[in-house]
Amino acid sequence: VTYQMSPLHTQTLEIISVACLAFYYFEMVILVCADAQHYFLSPSTLFDFAITVVSTIDTVQSYLAPEGTGGSVGIQALRATRVLRLVRIAHRHPGIAVLAQSTIKAFHQSVGCFVLMAQVAVCFALAATQLFAGVREGAIIDPSGGYVNFD
């Protein structure tokens, strides 16, 4: 499904997706080489393995599907399971969850500051536009010449 994106944008996202899959396979190979028995007995690593395999099936199916069909909707719905990795990491490491919550709360508190800074920037832009509107196009402002370039 392209959601009316440009072909370049769609191709870029596909390349990023394949690169992420390659990274997950690289991680999986390293973990299997390090301790194969523990890898296949741990529920969390089996979960990662299942997500990686489902993502691979989805990616291959999207390349093999005719243009515009988008592949199987059921497999694409399983893409959302990738987010569960983040939930698992936050559950395993409570400090990361606290950091994410703090960042979200800080962002909500900072919105007013960002709006104020944007308003100040717009005011300065309007003042500069009014101040330099009379400068002849292409002329250089020379302060030693008494600003004779202004009309």
mmCIF file of C-alpha atoms in Angstrom:
data_model
loop_
_atom_site.group_PDB
_atom_site.id
_atom_site.type_symbol
_atom_site.label_atom_id
_atom_site.label_comp_id
_atom_site.label_asym_id
_atom_site.label_seq_id
_atom_site.Cartn_x
_atom_site.Cartn_y
_atom_site.Cartn_z
ATOM 1 C CA VAL A 1 0.000 0.000 0.000
ATOM 2 C CA THR A 2 1.579 3.287 -1.074
ATOM 3 C CA TYR A 3 -0.936 5.777 0.383
ATOM 4 C CA GLN A 4 -0.410 8.003 -2.674
ATOM 5 C CA MET A 5 3.300 8.485 -1.967
ATOM 6 C CA SER A 6 5.801 9.260 -4.656
ATOM 7 C CA PRO A 7 7.633 6.233 -6.067
ATOM 8 C CA LEU A 8 10.939 7.574 -4.711
ATOM 9 C CA HIS A 9 9.492 7.878 -1.202
ATOM 10 C CA THR A 10 8.018 4.366 -1.386
ATOM 11 C CA GLN A 11 11.297 2.903 -2.632
ATOM 12 C CA THR A 12 13.234 4.677 0.132
ATOM 13 C CA LEU A 13 10.933 3.260 2.802
ATOM 14 C CA GLU A 14 11.288 -0.233 1.316
ATOM 15 C CA ILE A 15 15.077 0.062 1.416
ATOM 16 C CA ILE A 16 14.965 1.181 5.057
ATOM 17 C CA SER A 17 12.679 -1.746 5.901
ATOM 18 C CA VAL A 18 15.027 -4.234 4.221
ATOM 19 C CA ALA A 19 18.018 -2.671 6.007
ATOM 20 C CA CYS A 20 16.272 -3.082 9.374
ATOM 21 C CA LEU A 21 15.476 -6.699 8.541
ATOM 22 C CA ALA A 22 19.112 -7.281 7.626
ATOM 23 C CA PHE A 23 20.163 -5.815 10.964
ATOM 24 C CA TYR A 24 17.731 -8.100 12.839
ATOM 25 C CA TYR A 25 19.024 -11.133 10.940
ATOM 26 C CA PHE A 26 22.595 -10.110 11.749
ATOM 27 C CA GLU A 27 21.661 -9.826 15.422
ATOM 28 C CA MET A 28 19.904 -13.185 15.287
ATOM 29 C CA VAL A 29 22.931 -14.919 13.724
ATOM 30 C CA ILE A 30 25.258 -13.463 16.343
ATOM 31 C CA LEU A 31 22.978 -14.606 19.172
ATOM 32 C CA VAL A 32 22.630 -18.112 17.689
ATOM 33 C CA CYS A 33 26.401 -18.386 17.239
ATOM 34 C CA ALA A 34 26.970 -17.237 20.804
ATOM 35 C CA ASP A 35 24.524 -19.643 22.467
ATOM 36 C CA ALA A 36 22.163 -21.569 20.183
ATOM 37 C CA GLN A 37 20.557 -23.591 22.971
ATOM 38 C CA HIS A 38 19.657 -20.549 25.042
ATOM 39 C CA TYR A 39 18.429 -18.678 21.959
ATOM 40 C CA PHE A 40 15.770 -21.267 21.122
ATOM 41 C CA LEU A 41 14.713 -21.754 24.754
ATOM 42 C CA SER A 42 14.187 -18.076 25.586
ATOM 43 C CA PRO A 43 10.641 -16.797 24.918
ATOM 44 C CA SER A 44 11.834 -13.268 24.153
ATOM 45 C CA THR A 45 14.309 -14.359 21.486
ATOM 46 C CA LEU A 46 11.728 -16.708 19.958
ATOM 47 C CA PHE A 47 9.359 -13.741 19.852
ATOM 48 C CA ASP A 48 12.005 -11.692 17.993
ATOM 49 C CA PHE A 49 12.595 -14.630 15.650
ATOM 50 C CA ALA A 50 8.873 -14.892 14.857
ATOM 51 C CA ILE A 51 8.571 -11.153 14.188
ATOM 52 C CA THR A 52 11.606 -11.229 11.912
ATOM 53 C CA VAL A 53 10.277 -14.204 9.935
ATOM 54 C CA VAL A 54 6.819 -12.620 9.552
ATOM 55 C CA SER A 55 8.420 -9.343 8.429
ATOM 56 C CA THR A 56 10.522 -11.254 5.910
ATOM 57 C CA ILE A 57 7.438 -13.007 4.517
ATOM 58 C CA ASP A 58 5.689 -9.633 4.218
ATOM 59 C CA THR A 59 8.673 -8.045 2.466
ATOM 60 C CA VAL A 60 9.107 -10.920 0.002
ATOM 61 C CA GLN A 61 5.377 -10.982 -0.680
ATOM 62 C CA SER A 62 5.332 -7.236 -1.352
ATOM 63 C CA TYR A 63 8.136 -7.645 -3.929
ATOM 64 C CA LEU A 64 6.431 -10.623 -5.610
ATOM 65 C CA ALA A 65 2.898 -9.179 -5.617
ATOM 66 C CA PRO A 66 1.695 -7.457 -8.783
ATOM 67 C CA GLU A 67 1.976 -3.672 -8.790
ATOM 68 C CA GLY A 68 -0.840 -1.952 -6.908
ATOM 69 C CA THR A 69 -2.181 -5.030 -5.075
ATOM 70 C CA GLY A 70 -0.091 -4.470 -1.946
ATOM 71 C CA GLY A 71 0.242 -8.145 -1.040
ATOM 72 C CA SER A 72 -1.651 -9.920 1.688
ATOM 73 C CA VAL A 73 -3.498 -7.717 4.144
ATOM 74 C CA GLY A 74 -3.229 -10.349 6.889
ATOM 75 C CA ILE A 75 0.542 -10.374 6.783
ATOM 76 C CA GLN A 76 0.683 -6.581 6.633
ATOM 77 C CA ALA A 77 -1.437 -6.397 9.770
ATOM 78 C CA LEU A 78 1.288 -8.338 11.560
ATOM 79 C CA ARG A 79 3.725 -5.478 10.932
ATOM 80 C CA ALA A 80 2.282 -3.882 14.040
ATOM 81 C CA THR A 81 3.892 -6.645 16.095
ATOM 82 C CA ARG A 82 7.244 -4.943 15.514
ATOM 83 C CA VAL A 83 6.150 -2.311 18.027
ATOM 84 C CA LEU A 84 5.880 -5.025 20.660
ATOM 85 C CA ARG A 85 9.674 -5.195 20.719
ATOM 86 C CA LEU A 86 9.740 -1.687 22.134
ATOM 87 C CA VAL A 87 7.122 -2.613 24.706
ATOM 88 C CA ARG A 88 9.195 -5.613 25.727
ATOM 89 C CA ILE A 89 12.328 -3.477 26.116
ATOM 90 C CA ALA A 90 10.437 -0.921 28.215
ATOM 91 C CA HIS A 91 9.002 -3.708 30.366
ATOM 92 C CA ARG A 92 12.402 -5.308 30.861
ATOM 93 C CA HIS A 93 14.188 -2.021 31.632
ATOM 94 C CA PRO A 94 11.962 0.288 33.734
ATOM 95 C CA GLY A 95 14.460 3.155 33.398
ATOM 96 C CA ILE A 96 13.698 3.403 29.677
ATOM 97 C CA ALA A 97 9.967 3.607 30.402
ATOM 98 C CA VAL A 98 10.580 6.392 32.935
ATOM 99 C CA LEU A 99 12.766 8.210 30.402
ATOM 100 C CA ALA A 100 10.052 7.973 27.723
ATOM 101 C CA GLN A 101 7.356 9.204 30.110
ATOM 102 C CA SER A 102 9.538 12.103 31.262
ATOM 103 C CA THR A 103 10.276 13.097 27.673
ATOM 104 C CA ILE A 104 6.582 13.112 26.796
ATOM 105 C CA LYS A 105 5.716 15.187 29.872
ATOM 106 C CA ALA A 106 8.546 17.626 29.153
ATOM 107 C CA PHE A 107 7.369 18.023 25.578
ATOM 108 C CA HIS A 108 3.869 18.915 26.738
ATOM 109 C CA GLN A 109 5.332 21.543 29.075
ATOM 110 C CA SER A 110 7.580 22.952 26.314
ATOM 111 C CA VAL A 111 4.914 23.481 23.667
ATOM 112 C CA GLY A 112 4.070 26.950 24.993
ATOM 113 C CA CYS A 113 7.736 27.942 24.870
ATOM 114 C CA PHE A 114 8.053 26.725 21.264
ATOM 115 C CA VAL A 115 4.949 28.669 20.240
ATOM 116 C CA LEU A 116 6.311 31.834 21.873
ATOM 117 C CA MET A 117 9.675 31.427 20.100
ATOM 118 C CA ALA A 118 7.874 30.961 16.771
ATOM 119 C CA GLN A 119 5.844 34.129 17.355
ATOM 120 C CA VAL A 120 8.987 36.119 18.167
ATOM 121 C CA ALA A 121 10.662 34.795 15.010
ATOM 122 C CA VAL A 122 7.659 35.843 12.906
ATOM 123 C CA CYS A 123 7.688 39.323 14.480
ATOM 124 C CA PHE A 124 11.388 39.753 13.673
ATOM 125 C CA ALA A 125 10.806 38.491 10.135
ATOM 126 C CA LEU A 126 7.999 40.983 9.601
ATOM 127 C CA ALA A 127 10.095 43.826 11.050
ATOM 128 C CA ALA A 128 13.033 42.923 8.797
ATOM 129 C CA THR A 129 10.754 42.754 5.766
ATOM 130 C CA GLN A 130 9.413 46.235 6.509
ATOM 131 C CA LEU A 131 12.868 47.630 7.307
ATOM 132 C CA PHE A 132 14.575 46.336 4.186
ATOM 133 C CA ALA A 133 11.654 46.677 1.770
ATOM 134 C CA GLY A 134 13.066 49.946 0.400
ATOM 135 C CA VAL A 135 16.504 48.563 -0.458
ATOM 136 C CA ARG A 136 17.056 48.488 -4.190
ATOM 137 C CA GLU A 137 17.380 44.957 -5.470
ATOM 138 C CA GLY A 138 20.996 43.944 -5.918
ATOM 139 C CA ALA A 139 22.425 46.953 -4.104
ATOM 140 C CA ILE A 140 24.818 46.439 -1.209
ATOM 141 C CA ILE A 141 24.136 48.277 2.044
ATOM 142 C CA ASP A 142 27.176 50.348 2.893
ATOM 143 C CA PRO A 143 27.065 51.830 6.422
ATOM 144 C CA SER A 144 29.975 54.199 5.707
ATOM 145 C CA GLY A 145 28.012 55.741 2.854
ATOM 146 C CA GLY A 146 25.217 56.863 5.176
ATOM 147 C CA TYR A 147 22.863 54.151 3.944
ATOM 148 C CA VAL A 148 22.332 55.942 0.638
ATOM 149 C CA ASN A 149 20.918 52.703 -0.798
ATOM 150 C CA PHE A 150 17.650 53.233 1.057
ATOM 151 C CA ASP A 151 14.875 54.954 -0.903
#
